[in-house]
mmCIF file of C-alpha atoms and ligand atoms in Angstrom:
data_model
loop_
_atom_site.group_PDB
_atom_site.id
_atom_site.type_symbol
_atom_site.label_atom_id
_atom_site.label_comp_id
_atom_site.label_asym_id
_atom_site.label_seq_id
_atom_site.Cartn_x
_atom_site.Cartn_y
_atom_site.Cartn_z
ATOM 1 C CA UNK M 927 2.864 -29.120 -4.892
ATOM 2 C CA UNK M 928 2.999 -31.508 -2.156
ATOM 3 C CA UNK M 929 0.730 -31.848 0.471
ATOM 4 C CA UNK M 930 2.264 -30.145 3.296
ATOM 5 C CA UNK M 931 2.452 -27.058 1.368
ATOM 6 C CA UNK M 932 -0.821 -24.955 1.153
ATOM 7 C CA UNK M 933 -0.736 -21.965 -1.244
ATOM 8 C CA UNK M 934 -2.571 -19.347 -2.070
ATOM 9 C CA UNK M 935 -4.661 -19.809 -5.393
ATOM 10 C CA UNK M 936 -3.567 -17.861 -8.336
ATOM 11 C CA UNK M 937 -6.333 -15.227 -9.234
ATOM 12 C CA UNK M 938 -8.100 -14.967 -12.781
ATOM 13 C CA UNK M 939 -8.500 -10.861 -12.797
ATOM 14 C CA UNK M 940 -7.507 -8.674 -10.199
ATOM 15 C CA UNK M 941 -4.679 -7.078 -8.514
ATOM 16 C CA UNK M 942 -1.959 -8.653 -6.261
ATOM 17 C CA UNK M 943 0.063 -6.746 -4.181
ATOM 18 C CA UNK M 944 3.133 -8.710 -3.499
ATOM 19 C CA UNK M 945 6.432 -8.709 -0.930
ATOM 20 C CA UNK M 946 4.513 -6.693 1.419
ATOM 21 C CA UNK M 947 6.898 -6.690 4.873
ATOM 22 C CA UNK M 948 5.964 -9.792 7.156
ATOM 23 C CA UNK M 949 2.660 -8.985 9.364
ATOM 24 C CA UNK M 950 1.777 -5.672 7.520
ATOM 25 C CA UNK M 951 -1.030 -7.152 4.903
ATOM 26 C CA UNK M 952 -3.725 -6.051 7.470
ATOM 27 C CA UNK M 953 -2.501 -2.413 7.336
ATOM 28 C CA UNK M 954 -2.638 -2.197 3.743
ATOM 29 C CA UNK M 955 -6.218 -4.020 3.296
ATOM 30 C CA UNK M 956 -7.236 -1.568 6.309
ATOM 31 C CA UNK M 957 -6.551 1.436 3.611
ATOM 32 C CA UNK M 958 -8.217 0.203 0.330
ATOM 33 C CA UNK M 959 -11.561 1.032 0.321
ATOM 34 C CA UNK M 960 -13.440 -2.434 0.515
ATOM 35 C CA UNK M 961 -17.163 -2.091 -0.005
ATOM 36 C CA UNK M 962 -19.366 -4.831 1.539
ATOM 37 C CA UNK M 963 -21.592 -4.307 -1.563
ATOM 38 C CA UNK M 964 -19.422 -5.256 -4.019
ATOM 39 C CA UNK M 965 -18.254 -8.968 -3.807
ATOM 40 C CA UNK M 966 -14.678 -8.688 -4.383
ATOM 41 C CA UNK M 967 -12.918 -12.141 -3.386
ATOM 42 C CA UNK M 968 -9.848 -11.389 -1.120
ATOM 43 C CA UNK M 969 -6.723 -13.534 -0.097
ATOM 44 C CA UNK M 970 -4.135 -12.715 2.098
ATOM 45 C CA UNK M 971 -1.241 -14.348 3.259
ATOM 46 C CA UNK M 972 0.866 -13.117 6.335
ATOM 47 C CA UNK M 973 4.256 -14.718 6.826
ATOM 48 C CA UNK M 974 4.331 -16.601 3.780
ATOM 49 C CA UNK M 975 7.545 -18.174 2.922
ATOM 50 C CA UNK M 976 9.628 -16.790 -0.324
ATOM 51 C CA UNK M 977 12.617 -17.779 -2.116
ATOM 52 C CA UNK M 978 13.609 -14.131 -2.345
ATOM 53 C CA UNK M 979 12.414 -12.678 1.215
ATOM 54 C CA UNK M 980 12.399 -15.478 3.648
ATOM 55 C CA UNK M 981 8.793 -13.906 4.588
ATOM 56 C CA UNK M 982 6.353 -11.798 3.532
ATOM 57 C CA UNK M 983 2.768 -10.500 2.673
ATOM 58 C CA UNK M 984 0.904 -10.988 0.058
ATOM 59 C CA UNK M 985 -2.829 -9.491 -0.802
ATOM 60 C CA UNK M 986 -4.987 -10.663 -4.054
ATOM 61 C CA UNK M 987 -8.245 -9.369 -4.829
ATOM 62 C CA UNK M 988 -10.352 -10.512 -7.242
ATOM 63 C CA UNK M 989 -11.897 -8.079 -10.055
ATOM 64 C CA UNK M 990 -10.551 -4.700 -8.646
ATOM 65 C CA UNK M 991 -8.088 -2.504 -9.472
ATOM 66 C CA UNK M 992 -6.256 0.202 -7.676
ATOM 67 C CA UNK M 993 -6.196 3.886 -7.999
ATOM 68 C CA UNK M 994 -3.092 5.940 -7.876
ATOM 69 C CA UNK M 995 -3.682 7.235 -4.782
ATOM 70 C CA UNK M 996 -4.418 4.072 -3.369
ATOM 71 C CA UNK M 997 -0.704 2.879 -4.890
ATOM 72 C CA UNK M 998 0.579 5.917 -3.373
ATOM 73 C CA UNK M 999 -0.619 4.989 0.822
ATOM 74 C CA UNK M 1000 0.771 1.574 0.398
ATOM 75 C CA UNK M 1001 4.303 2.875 -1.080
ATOM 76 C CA UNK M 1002 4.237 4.338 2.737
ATOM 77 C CA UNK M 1003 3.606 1.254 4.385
ATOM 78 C CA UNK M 1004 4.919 -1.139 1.949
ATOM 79 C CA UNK M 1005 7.741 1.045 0.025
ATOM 80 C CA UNK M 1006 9.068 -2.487 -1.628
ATOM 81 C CA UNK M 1007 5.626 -4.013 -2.538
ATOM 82 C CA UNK M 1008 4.986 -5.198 -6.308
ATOM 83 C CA UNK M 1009 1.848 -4.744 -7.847
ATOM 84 C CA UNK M 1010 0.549 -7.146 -10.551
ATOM 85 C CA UNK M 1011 -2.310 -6.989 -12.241
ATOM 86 C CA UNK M 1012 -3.472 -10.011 -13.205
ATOM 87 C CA UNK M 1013 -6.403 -10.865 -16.708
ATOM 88 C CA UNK M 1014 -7.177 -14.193 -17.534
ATOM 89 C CA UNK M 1015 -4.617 -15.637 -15.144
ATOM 90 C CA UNK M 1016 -1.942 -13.626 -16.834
ATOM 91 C CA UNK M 1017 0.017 -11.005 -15.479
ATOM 92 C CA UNK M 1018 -0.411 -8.349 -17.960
ATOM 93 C CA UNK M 1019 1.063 -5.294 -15.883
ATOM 94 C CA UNK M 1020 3.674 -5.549 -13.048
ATOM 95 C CA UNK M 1021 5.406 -2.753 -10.986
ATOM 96 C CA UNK M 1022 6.944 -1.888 -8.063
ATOM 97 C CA UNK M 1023 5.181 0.938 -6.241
ATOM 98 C CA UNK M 1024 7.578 3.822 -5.731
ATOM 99 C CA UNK M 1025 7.265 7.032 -3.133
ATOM 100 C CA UNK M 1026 6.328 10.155 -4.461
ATOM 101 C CA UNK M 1027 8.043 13.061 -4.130
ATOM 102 C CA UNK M 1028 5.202 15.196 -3.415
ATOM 103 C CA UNK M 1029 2.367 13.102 -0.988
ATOM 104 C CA UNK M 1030 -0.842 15.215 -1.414
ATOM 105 C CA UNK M 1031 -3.999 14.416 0.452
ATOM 106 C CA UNK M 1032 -3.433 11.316 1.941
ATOM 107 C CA UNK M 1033 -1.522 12.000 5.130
ATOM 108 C CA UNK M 1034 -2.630 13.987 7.396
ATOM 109 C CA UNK M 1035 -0.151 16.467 9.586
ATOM 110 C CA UNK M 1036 0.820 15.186 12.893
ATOM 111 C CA UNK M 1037 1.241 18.797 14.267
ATOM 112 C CA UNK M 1038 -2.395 19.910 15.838
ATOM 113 C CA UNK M 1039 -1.106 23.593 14.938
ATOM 114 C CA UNK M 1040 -0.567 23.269 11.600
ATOM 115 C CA UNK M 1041 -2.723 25.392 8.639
ATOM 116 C CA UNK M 1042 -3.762 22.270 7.202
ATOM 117 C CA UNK M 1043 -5.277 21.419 10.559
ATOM 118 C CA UNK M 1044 -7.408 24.205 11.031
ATOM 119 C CA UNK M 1045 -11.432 25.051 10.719
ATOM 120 C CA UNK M 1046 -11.154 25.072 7.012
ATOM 121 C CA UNK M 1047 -8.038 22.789 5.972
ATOM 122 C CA UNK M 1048 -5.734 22.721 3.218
ATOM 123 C CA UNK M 1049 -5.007 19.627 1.956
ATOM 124 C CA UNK M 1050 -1.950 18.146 3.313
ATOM 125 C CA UNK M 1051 0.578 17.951 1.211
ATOM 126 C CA UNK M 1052 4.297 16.438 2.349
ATOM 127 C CA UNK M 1053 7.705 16.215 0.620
ATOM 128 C CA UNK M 1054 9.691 13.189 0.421
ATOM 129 C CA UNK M 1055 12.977 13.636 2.616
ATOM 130 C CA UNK M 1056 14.074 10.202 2.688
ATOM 131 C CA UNK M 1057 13.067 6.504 1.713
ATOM 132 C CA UNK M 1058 14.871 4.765 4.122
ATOM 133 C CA UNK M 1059 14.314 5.357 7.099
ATOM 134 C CA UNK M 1060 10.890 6.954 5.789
ATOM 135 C CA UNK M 1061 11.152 10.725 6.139
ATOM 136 C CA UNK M 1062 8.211 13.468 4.891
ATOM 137 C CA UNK M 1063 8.035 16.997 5.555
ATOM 138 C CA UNK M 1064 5.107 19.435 5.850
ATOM 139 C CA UNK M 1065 5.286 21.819 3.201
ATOM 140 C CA UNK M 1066 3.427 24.217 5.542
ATOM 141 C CA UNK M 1067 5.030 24.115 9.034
ATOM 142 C CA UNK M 1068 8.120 21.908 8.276
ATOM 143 C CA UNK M 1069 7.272 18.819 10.642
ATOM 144 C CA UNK M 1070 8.899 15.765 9.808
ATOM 145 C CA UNK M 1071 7.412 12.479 10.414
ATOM 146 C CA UNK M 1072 8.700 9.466 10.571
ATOM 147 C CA UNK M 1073 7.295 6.085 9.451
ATOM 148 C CA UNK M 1074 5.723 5.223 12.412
ATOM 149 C CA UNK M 1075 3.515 8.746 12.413
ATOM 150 C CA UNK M 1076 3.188 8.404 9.055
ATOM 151 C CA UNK M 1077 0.840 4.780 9.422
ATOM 152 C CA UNK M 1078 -0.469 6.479 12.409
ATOM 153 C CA UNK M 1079 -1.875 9.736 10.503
ATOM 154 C CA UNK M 1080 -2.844 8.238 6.617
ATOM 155 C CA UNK M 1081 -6.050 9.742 5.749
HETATM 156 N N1 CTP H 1384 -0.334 -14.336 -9.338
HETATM 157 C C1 CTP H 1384 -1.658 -14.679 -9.061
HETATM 158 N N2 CTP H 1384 -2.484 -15.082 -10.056
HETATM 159 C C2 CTP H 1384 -2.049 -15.193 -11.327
HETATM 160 C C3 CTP H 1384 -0.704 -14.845 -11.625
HETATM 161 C C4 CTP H 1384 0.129 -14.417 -10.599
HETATM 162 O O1 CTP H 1384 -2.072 -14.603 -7.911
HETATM 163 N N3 CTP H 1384 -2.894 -15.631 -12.261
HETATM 164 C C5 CTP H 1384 0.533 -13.853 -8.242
HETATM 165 C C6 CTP H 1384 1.685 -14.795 -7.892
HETATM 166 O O2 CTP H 1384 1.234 -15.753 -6.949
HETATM 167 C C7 CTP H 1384 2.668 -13.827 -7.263
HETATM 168 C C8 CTP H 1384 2.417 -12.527 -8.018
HETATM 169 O O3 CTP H 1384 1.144 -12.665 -8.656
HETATM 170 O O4 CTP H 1384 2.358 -13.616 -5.889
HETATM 171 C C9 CTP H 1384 3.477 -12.254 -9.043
HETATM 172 O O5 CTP H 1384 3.516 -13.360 -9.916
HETATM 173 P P1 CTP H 1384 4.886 -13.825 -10.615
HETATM 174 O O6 CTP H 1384 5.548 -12.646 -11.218
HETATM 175 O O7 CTP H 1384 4.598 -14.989 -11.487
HETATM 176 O O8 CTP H 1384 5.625 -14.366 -9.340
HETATM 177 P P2 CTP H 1384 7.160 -14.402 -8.989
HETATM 178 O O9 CTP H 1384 7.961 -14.779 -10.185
HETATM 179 O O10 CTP H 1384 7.291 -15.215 -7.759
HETATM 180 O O11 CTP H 1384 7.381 -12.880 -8.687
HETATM 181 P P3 CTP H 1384 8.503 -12.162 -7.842
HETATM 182 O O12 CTP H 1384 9.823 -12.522 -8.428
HETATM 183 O O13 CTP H 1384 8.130 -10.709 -8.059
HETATM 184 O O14 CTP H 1384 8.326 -12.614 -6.422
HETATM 185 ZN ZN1 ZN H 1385 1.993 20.619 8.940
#
């Protein structure tokens, strides 16, 4: 590595979530859950150059893993990230995250009318119309929202 280049350390355990689109790290660190009790080391890197992407994202934190539904709210801001988990500097587990059919509980509907809205909600729960461009529908009233409500309503 020469000196002009600064990189971002490889981790010994943790998680990286990799080939996040250029400038959206902050979005997906602002939905995992990071407690300012536990002393989790974090990198990011926004607009880091890649042989395969000309730029992108790139999150590592140190000692945690994610939870499903936590994989789940960045396939809808990320839908071509790549999870690795990383133990003892190897990568022992690596996938891409993929969209769910069915999104339960983590988006919330943009339609103030809707059941799932109400006094006592329902928990949300969307279908998958289309990847790209990003498409869910309510199961309950049938509003579709696009990627941009989507980020604007996750729960
Ligand atoms: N990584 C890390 N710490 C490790 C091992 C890997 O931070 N101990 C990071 C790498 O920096 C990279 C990601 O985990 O961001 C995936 O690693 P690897 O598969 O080795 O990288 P690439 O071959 O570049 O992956 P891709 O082709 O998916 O871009
Ligand atoms: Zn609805």
């Amino acid at each position: 590595m020469d000196e002009q280049t600064l990189k971002i350390s490889k981790i010994k355990d943790g998680t990286v979530i990799d080939h996040i689109p250029p400038g959206k790290a902050l979005r997906v660190l602002s939905i995992l859950r990071i407690d300012d009790h536990v002393e989790n080391s974090i990198s990011i890197g926004i607009r880091v150059t890649s042989r395969r992407l000309g730029t992108k994202d790139v999150i590592k934190i140190e000692n945690r893993d994610l939870e499903k539904f936590e994989v789940d709210k960045i396939s809808l801001i990320a839908p071509d990230a790549t999870i690795s988990i990383v133990s003892n500097y190897e990568i022992i587990e690596k996938f891409p995250v993929e969209l769910p059919q069915r999104i339960l509980g983590i988006v919330k509907c943009s339609n103030a009318n809707c059941i799932t809205n109400m006094k006592e909600p329902v928990q949300g729960e969307f279908s998958l119309l289309s990847k790209k461009p990003l498409l869910i529908r309510c199961n309950f009233c049938e509003r579709t929202m696009n990627e941009r409500e989507i980020t604007a309503s996750l729960i």
